[in-house]
Coordinates of N, CA, C and O in Angstrom, one line a residue:
M26 N 79.5 42.4 -25.1 CA 79.5 43.0 -23.8 C 80.7 43.7 -23.8 O 81.8 43.5 -24.5
F27 N 80.7 44.4 -23.0 CA 81.4 45.4 -22.6 C 81.8 45.7 -21.2 O 80.5 46.1 -20.1
I28 N 82.8 45.6 -20.5 CA 82.7 45.9 -19.0 C 83.9 46.8 -18.7 O 85.3 46.6 -19.5
T29 N 83.9 48.1 -17.8 CA 84.9 48.8 -17.2 C 84.9 49.0 -16.1 O 84.1 49.2 -14.6
L30 N 86.0 48.4 -15.5 CA 86.3 48.7 -13.9 C 87.3 49.9 -13.9 O 88.6 49.7 -14.4
N31 N 86.9 50.6 -12.7 CA 88.1 51.6 -12.5 C 88.7 51.7 -11.1 O 88.4 50.8 -10.0
S32 N 90.1 51.8 -10.6 CA 90.8 52.2 -9.4 C 91.3 50.7 -8.9 O 90.5 50.6 -7.8
C33 N 91.6 50.1 -9.9 CA 92.4 49.3 -9.1 C 93.7 49.4 -8.9 O 94.6 49.0 -9.2
L34 N 93.7 50.0 -7.8 CA 95.1 50.8 -7.9 C 96.3 50.0 -7.2 O 97.7 49.9 -7.1
E35 N 96.1 49.0 -6.4 CA 96.8 48.0 -5.6 C 97.6 47.3 -6.7 O 98.9 46.6 -6.8
N36 N 97.3 46.9 -8.0 CA 98.2 46.7 -9.4 C 98.5 47.5 -10.1 O 98.9 47.3 -11.0
K37 N 98.3 48.8 -9.6 CA 98.8 49.8 -10.2 C 98.3 50.2 -12.0 O 98.8 50.6 -12.7
I38 N 96.9 49.7 -12.0 CA 95.9 49.7 -12.9 C 94.9 50.7 -12.8 O 94.2 50.4 -11.8
S39 N 95.0 51.8 -13.7 CA 94.4 52.6 -13.8 C 92.6 52.2 -14.1 O 91.4 52.6 -14.0
D40 N 92.9 51.1 -15.3 CA 91.8 51.0 -15.6 C 91.3 49.9 -17.0 O 92.6 49.1 -17.2
I41 N 90.4 48.9 -16.6 CA 90.5 47.6 -17.0 C 89.2 47.4 -18.3 O 88.1 47.6 -18.0
K42 N 89.3 47.3 -19.5 CA 88.4 47.2 -20.6 C 88.6 46.1 -21.3 O 89.3 45.1 -21.5
S43 N 87.4 45.4 -21.4 CA 87.2 44.0 -21.9 C 85.8 43.9 -23.0 O 85.1 44.5 -22.2
S44 N 86.2 43.0 -23.7 CA 85.0 42.9 -25.0 C 85.4 41.1 -25.1 O 86.2 40.7 -24.7
T45 N 84.6 41.2 -26.1 CA 84.9 39.4 -26.6 C 85.8 39.7 -27.5 O 86.9 38.4 -27.7
D46 N 86.7 40.5 -28.2 CA 87.6 40.9 -28.8 C 88.7 41.1 -28.1 O 89.6 40.8 -28.7
Y47 N 89.0 41.5 -26.8 CA 90.3 42.1 -26.3 C 89.9 42.0 -24.6 O 88.9 42.4 -24.0
Y48 N 91.6 42.7 -24.1 CA 91.4 42.6 -22.7 C 92.0 43.5 -22.6 O 93.5 43.6 -23.2
F49 N 91.8 45.0 -22.2 CA 93.1 46.1 -21.9 C 93.1 46.6 -20.9 O 92.3 46.9 -20.1
L50 N 94.8 46.3 -20.2 CA 94.9 46.7 -18.3 C 95.1 47.8 -18.9 O 96.7 48.1 -19.1
K51 N 94.6 49.2 -18.5 CA 95.7 50.6 -18.6 C 96.3 51.1 -17.1 O 95.7 50.9 -16.4
S52 N 97.4 51.0 -17.3 CA 98.4 51.3 -16.3 C 97.7 52.9 -15.7 O 97.3 53.7 -16.7
N53 N 98.5 53.4 -14.8 CA 98.2 54.8 -14.4 C 99.2 55.6 -14.8 O 99.2 56.9 -15.0
S54 N 100.7 55.4 -15.9 CA 101.8 56.1 -16.1 C 101.3 55.9 -17.6 O 100.8 55.0 -17.9
D55 N 101.9 56.7 -18.1 CA 102.3 56.7 -19.8 C 103.6 55.8 -20.3 O 103.8 56.1 -21.1
N56 N 103.5 55.0 -19.5 CA 105.0 54.0 -20.1 C 104.5 53.0 -21.0 O 103.6 52.8 -21.6
D57 N 105.3 51.8 -21.2 CA 105.2 51.2 -22.3 C 104.0 50.4 -22.7 O 103.1 50.3 -21.1
L58 N 103.7 50.2 -23.4 CA 102.1 49.7 -23.7 C 102.7 47.9 -24.4 O 103.6 48.1 -25.7
F59 N 102.3 47.3 -24.2 CA 102.4 45.6 -24.4 C 101.1 45.2 -25.1 O 100.1 45.0 -24.6
I60 N 101.5 44.5 -26.6 CA 100.3 44.4 -27.2 C 100.6 42.5 -27.9 O 101.7 42.4 -28.1
F61 N 99.8 42.1 -27.3 CA 99.9 40.6 -27.6 C 98.7 40.1 -28.6 O 97.3 40.6 -28.3
L62 N 98.6 39.3 -29.8 CA 97.7 38.7 -30.8 C 97.4 37.2 -30.0 O 99.2 36.7 -29.6
T63 N 96.5 36.8 -30.3 CA 96.5 35.1 -29.7 C 96.9 34.4 -30.7 O 96.8 34.8 -31.9
G64 N 97.1 33.3 -30.8 CA 97.7 32.0 -31.5 C 95.8 31.6 -31.9 O 94.9 32.3 -32.2
Y65 N 96.5 30.6 -33.4 CA 95.5 29.7 -33.6 C 94.5 29.5 -32.8 O 95.1 28.7 -32.0
N66 N 92.7 29.4 -33.2 CA 92.4 29.1 -32.2 C 92.3 29.1 -30.5 O 91.9 28.2 -30.0
Q67 N 92.9 30.2 -30.7 CA 93.2 30.8 -29.0 C 92.3 32.2 -28.4 O 92.1 32.6 -29.8
N68 N 92.3 32.1 -27.6 CA 91.4 33.6 -27.0 C 92.2 33.9 -25.8 O 93.2 33.3 -25.2
F69 N 92.0 35.0 -25.7 CA 92.8 36.0 -24.6 C 92.6 35.4 -23.6 O 93.4 35.5 -22.7
Y70 N 91.3 34.9 -23.0 CA 91.5 34.0 -21.5 C 92.4 33.1 -21.6 O 92.9 32.8 -20.2
E71 N 92.3 32.1 -22.5 CA 93.1 31.1 -22.7 C 94.9 31.4 -22.3 O 95.6 30.9 -21.4
V72 N 94.8 32.6 -22.8 CA 96.4 33.0 -23.2 C 96.6 33.7 -21.9 O 98.1 32.9 -21.2
I73 N 95.6 34.5 -21.4 CA 95.8 35.1 -20.1 C 96.3 34.1 -18.9 O 97.1 34.0 -18.2
Q74 N 95.1 33.2 -19.1 CA 95.4 31.6 -17.8 C 97.1 31.4 -18.0 O 97.7 30.9 -16.9
T75 N 97.3 30.8 -19.1 CA 98.6 30.1 -19.5 C 99.7 30.8 -18.9 O 100.9 30.3 -18.6
N76 N 99.6 32.4 -19.0 CA 100.6 33.2 -19.1 C 100.8 34.4 -17.7 O 101.2 35.5 -18.4
S77 N 99.8 33.6 -16.9 CA 99.7 34.7 -15.9 C 101.2 35.2 -15.2 O 100.8 36.2 -15.0
T78 N 101.8 34.6 -15.4 CA 103.4 34.9 -14.7 C 103.7 36.7 -15.4 O 104.5 37.7 -14.7
L79 N 103.8 36.1 -16.9 CA 104.2 37.2 -17.9 C 102.9 38.5 -17.7 O 103.5 39.8 -17.2
L80 N 101.9 38.5 -17.4 CA 100.9 39.4 -17.2 C 101.6 39.9 -15.6 O 101.3 41.2 -15.3
N81 N 101.2 39.3 -14.6 CA 101.8 39.9 -13.8 C 103.0 40.6 -12.9 O 103.0 41.8 -13.1
Q82 N 104.0 40.4 -14.1 CA 105.5 40.9 -14.1 C 105.2 42.5 -15.2 O 106.1 43.0 -14.4
L83 N 104.4 42.5 -15.9 CA 104.2 43.6 -16.8 C 103.4 44.3 -15.9 O 103.6 45.4 -15.7
K84 N 102.1 44.3 -15.2 CA 101.1 44.6 -14.3 C 102.3 45.5 -12.9 O 102.1 46.8 -12.7
S85 N 103.2 44.5 -12.7 CA 103.8 45.1 -11.6 C 105.1 46.4 -11.8 O 105.3 47.1 -11.0
K86 N 105.1 46.1 -13.1 CA 106.1 47.4 -13.6 C 105.6 48.5 -14.0 O 106.2 49.7 -14.9
D87 N 104.2 48.2 -14.1 CA 102.7 49.4 -14.3 C 103.4 49.8 -15.9 O 103.1 51.1 -16.2
Y88 N 103.0 48.7 -16.4 CA 103.0 48.5 -18.1 C 101.5 48.7 -18.3 O 100.6 47.7 -17.7
S89 N 101.2 49.4 -19.2 CA 99.9 48.8 -20.4 C 99.6 47.1 -20.5 O 100.9 47.4 -21.4
V90 N 99.0 46.3 -20.9 CA 98.6 45.0 -21.8 C 97.4 45.2 -22.1 O 96.2 45.4 -22.1
L91 N 97.7 44.8 -23.7 CA 96.4 44.9 -24.7 C 96.5 43.3 -24.5 O 97.1 42.8 -26.0
F92 N 95.4 42.1 -24.7 CA 95.3 41.1 -25.3 C 94.3 41.4 -26.6 O 93.0 41.7 -26.4
I93 N 94.6 40.9 -27.9 CA 93.8 40.7 -28.9 C 93.2 39.4 -29.3 O 94.4 38.6 -29.6
N94 N 92.1 39.0 -29.2 CA 91.7 37.8 -30.1 C 92.5 38.1 -31.6 O 91.2 39.1 -32.2
S95 N 92.6 37.4 -32.3 CA 93.0 37.5 -33.5 C 92.6 36.8 -34.1 O 91.8 35.5 -33.4
S96 N 92.4 36.2 -35.5 CA 91.6 35.3 -36.2 C 92.1 34.1 -36.3 O 93.4 33.6 -35.6
N97 N 91.4 33.0 -37.1 CA 91.7 31.7 -37.0 C 92.2 31.5 -38.2 O 92.1 30.0 -38.5
T98 N 92.9 32.0 -38.6 CA 93.7 31.9 -40.0 C 95.2 31.7 -39.7 O 95.2 32.2 -38.6
L99 N 95.6 31.1 -40.7 CA 96.9 30.8 -40.2 C 97.9 32.2 -40.5 O 99.3 32.3 -40.1
L100 N 97.3 32.8 -42.1 CA 97.9 33.9 -42.1 C 97.2 35.3 -42.2 O 95.9 35.1 -42.1
Y101 N 97.8 36.2 -42.0 CA 97.1 37.7 -41.6 C 97.1 38.6 -42.9 O 98.3 38.9 -43.2
D102 N 96.4 38.5 -43.8 CA 96.4 39.5 -44.6 C 95.8 40.9 -44.4 O 95.6 41.7 -42.9
S103 N 96.0 41.5 -45.7 CA 96.6 43.3 -45.1 C 94.7 43.8 -44.3 O 94.7 44.3 -43.5
L104 N 94.0 43.1 -45.0 CA 92.3 43.7 -44.6 C 92.2 43.3 -42.8 O 91.8 44.1 -42.2
E105 N 92.2 42.0 -42.6 CA 92.9 42.0 -41.1 C 93.6 42.9 -40.1 O 93.2 43.1 -39.4
L106 N 94.6 42.7 -40.7 CA 95.9 43.7 -40.2 C 95.7 44.9 -39.9 O 95.3 45.9 -39.0
D107 N 94.4 45.9 -40.7 CA 93.8 47.0 -41.1 C 93.1 47.1 -39.8 O 92.4 48.3 -39.0
N108 N 92.2 45.7 -39.9 CA 91.4 45.8 -38.9 C 91.6 45.8 -37.7 O 90.9 46.3 -36.4
I109 N 92.9 45.1 -37.0 CA 93.2 45.0 -35.8 C 94.1 46.1 -35.4 O 94.0 47.0 -34.3
Y110 N 94.5 47.0 -36.5 CA 95.4 48.5 -36.1 C 94.1 49.3 -36.0 O 94.5 50.0 -34.6
K111 N 93.0 49.3 -36.4 CA 92.3 50.6 -36.3 C 91.2 49.9 -34.6 O 91.2 50.7 -34.3
Q112 N 91.4 48.6 -34.1 CA 90.8 48.3 -32.9 C 91.7 48.6 -32.2 O 91.8 49.2 -30.9
V113 N 93.3 48.7 -32.9 CA 94.0 49.2 -31.2 C 94.2 51.0 -31.3 O 94.1 51.1 -30.0
I114 N 93.7 51.9 -32.2 CA 93.5 52.9 -32.1 C 92.6 53.2 -31.6 O 92.6 53.9 -30.9
E115 N 91.2 52.4 -31.8 CA 90.3 52.8 -31.1 C 90.6 53.1 -29.6 O 90.2 53.4 -28.7
I116 N 91.1 51.5 -28.9 CA 90.9 51.1 -27.8 C 92.1 52.3 -26.9 O 91.8 52.7 -26.2
L117 N 93.0 53.0 -27.4 CA 94.0 54.0 -27.0 C 93.4 55.0 -27.1 O 93.9 56.0 -26.7
Q118 N 92.1 55.1 -27.7 CA 91.6 56.6 -28.1 C 92.8 57.6 -28.4 O 93.0 59.1 -28.0
N119 N 93.3 57.4 -29.7 CA 94.2 58.5 -30.1 C 95.7 58.8 -29.3 O 96.2 59.6 -29.2
K120 N 95.5 58.0 -27.7 CA 96.6 58.4 -26.6 C 98.0 57.6 -26.5 O 97.6 56.3 -26.3
F121 N 98.7 57.6 -27.1 CA 100.4 56.5 -27.4 C 101.0 56.7 -26.1 O 100.8 58.1 -26.3
P122 N 101.1 55.7 -26.0 CA 102.4 55.6 -24.7 C 103.4 55.7 -25.1 O 103.7 56.1 -26.6
K123 N 104.6 55.6 -24.3 CA 106.2 56.4 -24.8 C 106.6 55.4 -26.0 O 107.2 55.2 -26.7
S124 N 106.6 54.1 -25.6 CA 106.8 52.8 -26.6 C 105.9 51.6 -26.9 O 105.0 51.4 -25.5
I125 N 106.0 50.9 -27.7 CA 104.8 50.1 -27.7 C 105.7 48.8 -28.6 O 106.2 49.1 -29.4
H126 N 105.5 47.9 -28.1 CA 105.8 46.6 -27.9 C 104.6 45.5 -28.4 O 103.9 45.3 -27.4
I127 N 105.1 44.9 -29.4 CA 104.1 44.1 -30.0 C 104.5 42.3 -30.0 O 105.7 41.9 -30.3
G128 N 103.6 42.0 -29.6 CA 103.8 39.9 -29.9 C 102.8 39.8 -30.0 O 101.7 39.9 -29.9
G129 N 103.0 37.8 -30.3 CA 102.1 36.9 -30.5 C 102.3 35.5 -30.0 O 103.7 35.3 -29.7
F130 N 101.3 35.2 -29.7 CA 101.3 33.5 -28.7 C 101.4 32.7 -30.1 O 100.1 33.0 -31.0
S131 N 101.9 31.4 -30.4 CA 102.2 30.8 -31.6 C 101.9 31.5 -33.0 O 103.0 32.2 -33.3
M132 N 100.8 30.9 -33.5 CA 101.0 32.0 -35.4 C 100.4 33.4 -34.9 O 100.5 34.0 -36.0
G133 N 100.2 33.6 -33.7 CA 100.0 35.3 -33.3 C 101.3 35.9 -33.5 O 101.3 37.2 -34.1
G134 N 102.3 34.8 -33.5 CA 103.6 35.8 -33.5 C 103.7 36.5 -35.0 O 104.4 37.6 -35.7
F135 N 103.3 35.6 -36.1 CA 103.3 36.4 -37.7 C 102.6 37.3 -37.6 O 102.5 38.4 -38.6
G136 N 101.4 37.4 -37.0 CA 100.3 38.5 -37.3 C 101.2 39.8 -36.6 O 101.0 40.9 -36.5
A137 N 102.2 39.5 -35.4 CA 102.6 40.5 -34.7 C 103.5 41.1 -35.4 O 103.5 42.4 -35.1
A138 N 104.2 40.5 -35.8 CA 105.2 40.9 -36.7 C 105.0 41.8 -38.1 O 105.3 42.9 -38.5
K139 N 103.7 41.1 -38.6 CA 103.1 42.2 -39.7 C 102.4 43.4 -39.0 O 102.5 44.1 -39.5
L140 N 102.1 43.3 -38.0 CA 101.3 44.5 -37.3 C 102.3 45.4 -37.0 O 102.1 46.8 -37.0
L141 N 103.5 45.0 -36.5 CA 104.7 46.0 -36.1 C 104.7 46.8 -37.3 O 105.4 47.8 -37.4
L142 N 105.3 46.2 -38.5 CA 105.7 46.7 -39.7 C 104.0 47.7 -40.1 O 104.3 49.1 -40.5
K143 N 103.1 47.3 -39.8 CA 101.6 48.2 -40.1 C 102.1 49.6 -39.4 O 102.0 50.6 -39.5
F144 N 102.3 49.3 -38.0 CA 102.9 50.8 -37.0 C 103.8 51.5 -37.6 O 103.5 52.8 -37.4
Q145 N 105.2 51.0 -38.0 CA 105.7 51.4 -38.7 C 105.5 52.3 -39.8 O 105.9 53.4 -40.0
K146 N 104.8 51.7 -41.0 CA 104.1 52.0 -41.7 C 103.3 53.4 -41.4 O 103.2 54.6 -42.6
E147 N 102.8 53.4 -40.8 CA 102.0 54.7 -40.5 C 102.0 55.8 -39.5 O 101.4 56.5 -38.9
N148 N 103.6 55.4 -39.4 CA 104.5 56.5 -38.2 C 104.1 56.3 -37.1 O 104.0 57.6 -36.4
Q149 N 103.4 55.2 -36.4 CA 103.0 55.2 -35.4 C 104.3 54.4 -34.4 O 105.6 54.1 -35.5
K150 N 104.5 54.6 -33.2 CA 105.6 53.4 -32.5 C 105.3 52.2 -32.4 O 103.8 51.5 -32.5
G151 N 106.6 51.9 -32.9 CA 106.6 50.2 -32.9 C 107.7 49.9 -32.8 O 109.1 49.7 -33.0
N152 N 108.4 49.6 -30.8 CA 109.5 49.4 -30.6 C 110.3 48.2 -30.8 O 111.6 48.1 -30.7
S153 N 109.1 47.0 -30.5 CA 109.5 45.6 -30.4 C 108.9 44.5 -30.8 O 107.7 44.9 -31.0
L154 N 109.6 43.9 -31.0 CA 108.6 42.6 -31.3 C 109.1 41.3 -30.5 O 110.2 40.7 -30.2
I155 N 108.1 40.6 -30.3 CA 108.1 39.5 -28.9 C 107.0 38.1 -29.7 O 106.1 38.7 -30.1
L156 N 108.1 37.3 -29.8 CA 107.4 36.3 -30.3 C 107.3 35.3 -29.3 O 108.5 34.9 -28.5
V157 N 106.9 34.4 -29.0 CA 106.0 33.5 -27.7 C 105.4 32.3 -28.6 O 104.4 32.3 -28.8
D158 N 106.9 30.9 -28.1 CA 106.5 30.1 -29.0 C 105.9 29.8 -30.5 O 104.9 29.2 -31.2
S159 N 106.2 30.8 -31.4 CA 105.8 31.2 -32.5 C 106.5 30.0 -33.7 O 108.1 30.2 -33.5
P160 N 106.2 29.3 -34.5 CA 107.3 28.3 -35.6 C 107.7 29.8 -36.2 O 107.3 30.7 -36.9
L161 N 109.2 29.3 -36.3 CA 109.7 30.4 -36.9 C 110.2 30.2 -38.7 O 110.5 31.5 -39.1
D162 N 109.7 29.2 -39.0 CA 109.6 28.8 -40.8 C 108.2 28.6 -40.8 O 108.1 27.7 -41.3
L163 N 107.7 29.8 -41.5 CA 106.0 29.5 -42.0 C 106.2 28.9 -43.0 O 105.0 27.8 -43.2
N164 N 107.2 28.4 -44.1 CA 107.0 27.8 -45.4 C 107.1 26.2 -45.0 O 105.9 25.6 -45.0
R165 N 108.5 26.3 -44.0 CA 108.1 24.4 -43.3 C 107.0 24.2 -42.5 O 106.4 22.9 -42.8
F166 N 106.6 25.0 -41.7 CA 105.5 24.9 -40.9 C 104.2 24.7 -42.0 O 103.7 23.7 -41.6
T167 N 103.8 25.5 -42.8 CA 102.8 25.5 -43.8 C 102.8 24.1 -44.1 O 102.2 23.2 -44.6
K168 N 103.8 23.8 -44.9 CA 104.5 22.1 -45.4 C 103.7 21.2 -44.7 O 103.3 20.4 -45.0
S169 N 104.2 21.3 -43.2 CA 104.0 20.0 -42.3 C 102.6 20.0 -42.3 O 101.8 18.9 -41.9
I170 N 101.6 21.2 -42.3 CA 100.5 20.7 -42.3 C 99.4 20.2 -43.2 O 98.9 19.3 -43.4
V171 N 100.1 20.9 -44.6 CA 99.5 20.2 -45.9 C 99.6 18.7 -45.7 O 98.9 18.1 -46.2
N172 N 101.1 18.4 -45.3 CA 101.2 17.0 -45.3 C 100.4 16.0 -44.7 O 100.5 14.8 -44.4
Q173 N 99.8 16.7 -43.2 CA 99.3 16.0 -42.4 C 97.8 16.0 -42.8 O 97.1 15.1 -42.8

């Protein structure tokens, strides 16, 4: 399923694209892009509902926002990161904004950190990392899961 809606000018959004894998709000300007990866067993519908204030603030500043459903694994391997990176390039149609900020919710924060490194390795813009409720110590987190 792919949906495109045009001319949402009251929200400063020029285009909304959505599929089962992502939700993209393209602003009218070439300003910053915020990319967010979902956490373990989350989808972007849940993340948007839970974080609607964040989304509304970014829209009001005329920023583009991309939510990506990341995987249901705890670790992001290189194949998975390559697929997410290619998906972002395809969504953006190789038209990069001035700045790209990559973030993740919960375990998506680890994917965001790795994705930021992938962007920089590919000589693309990757200006900042945003972690939202991410476990800071992956080793301790993994051990706690194993102990349960």
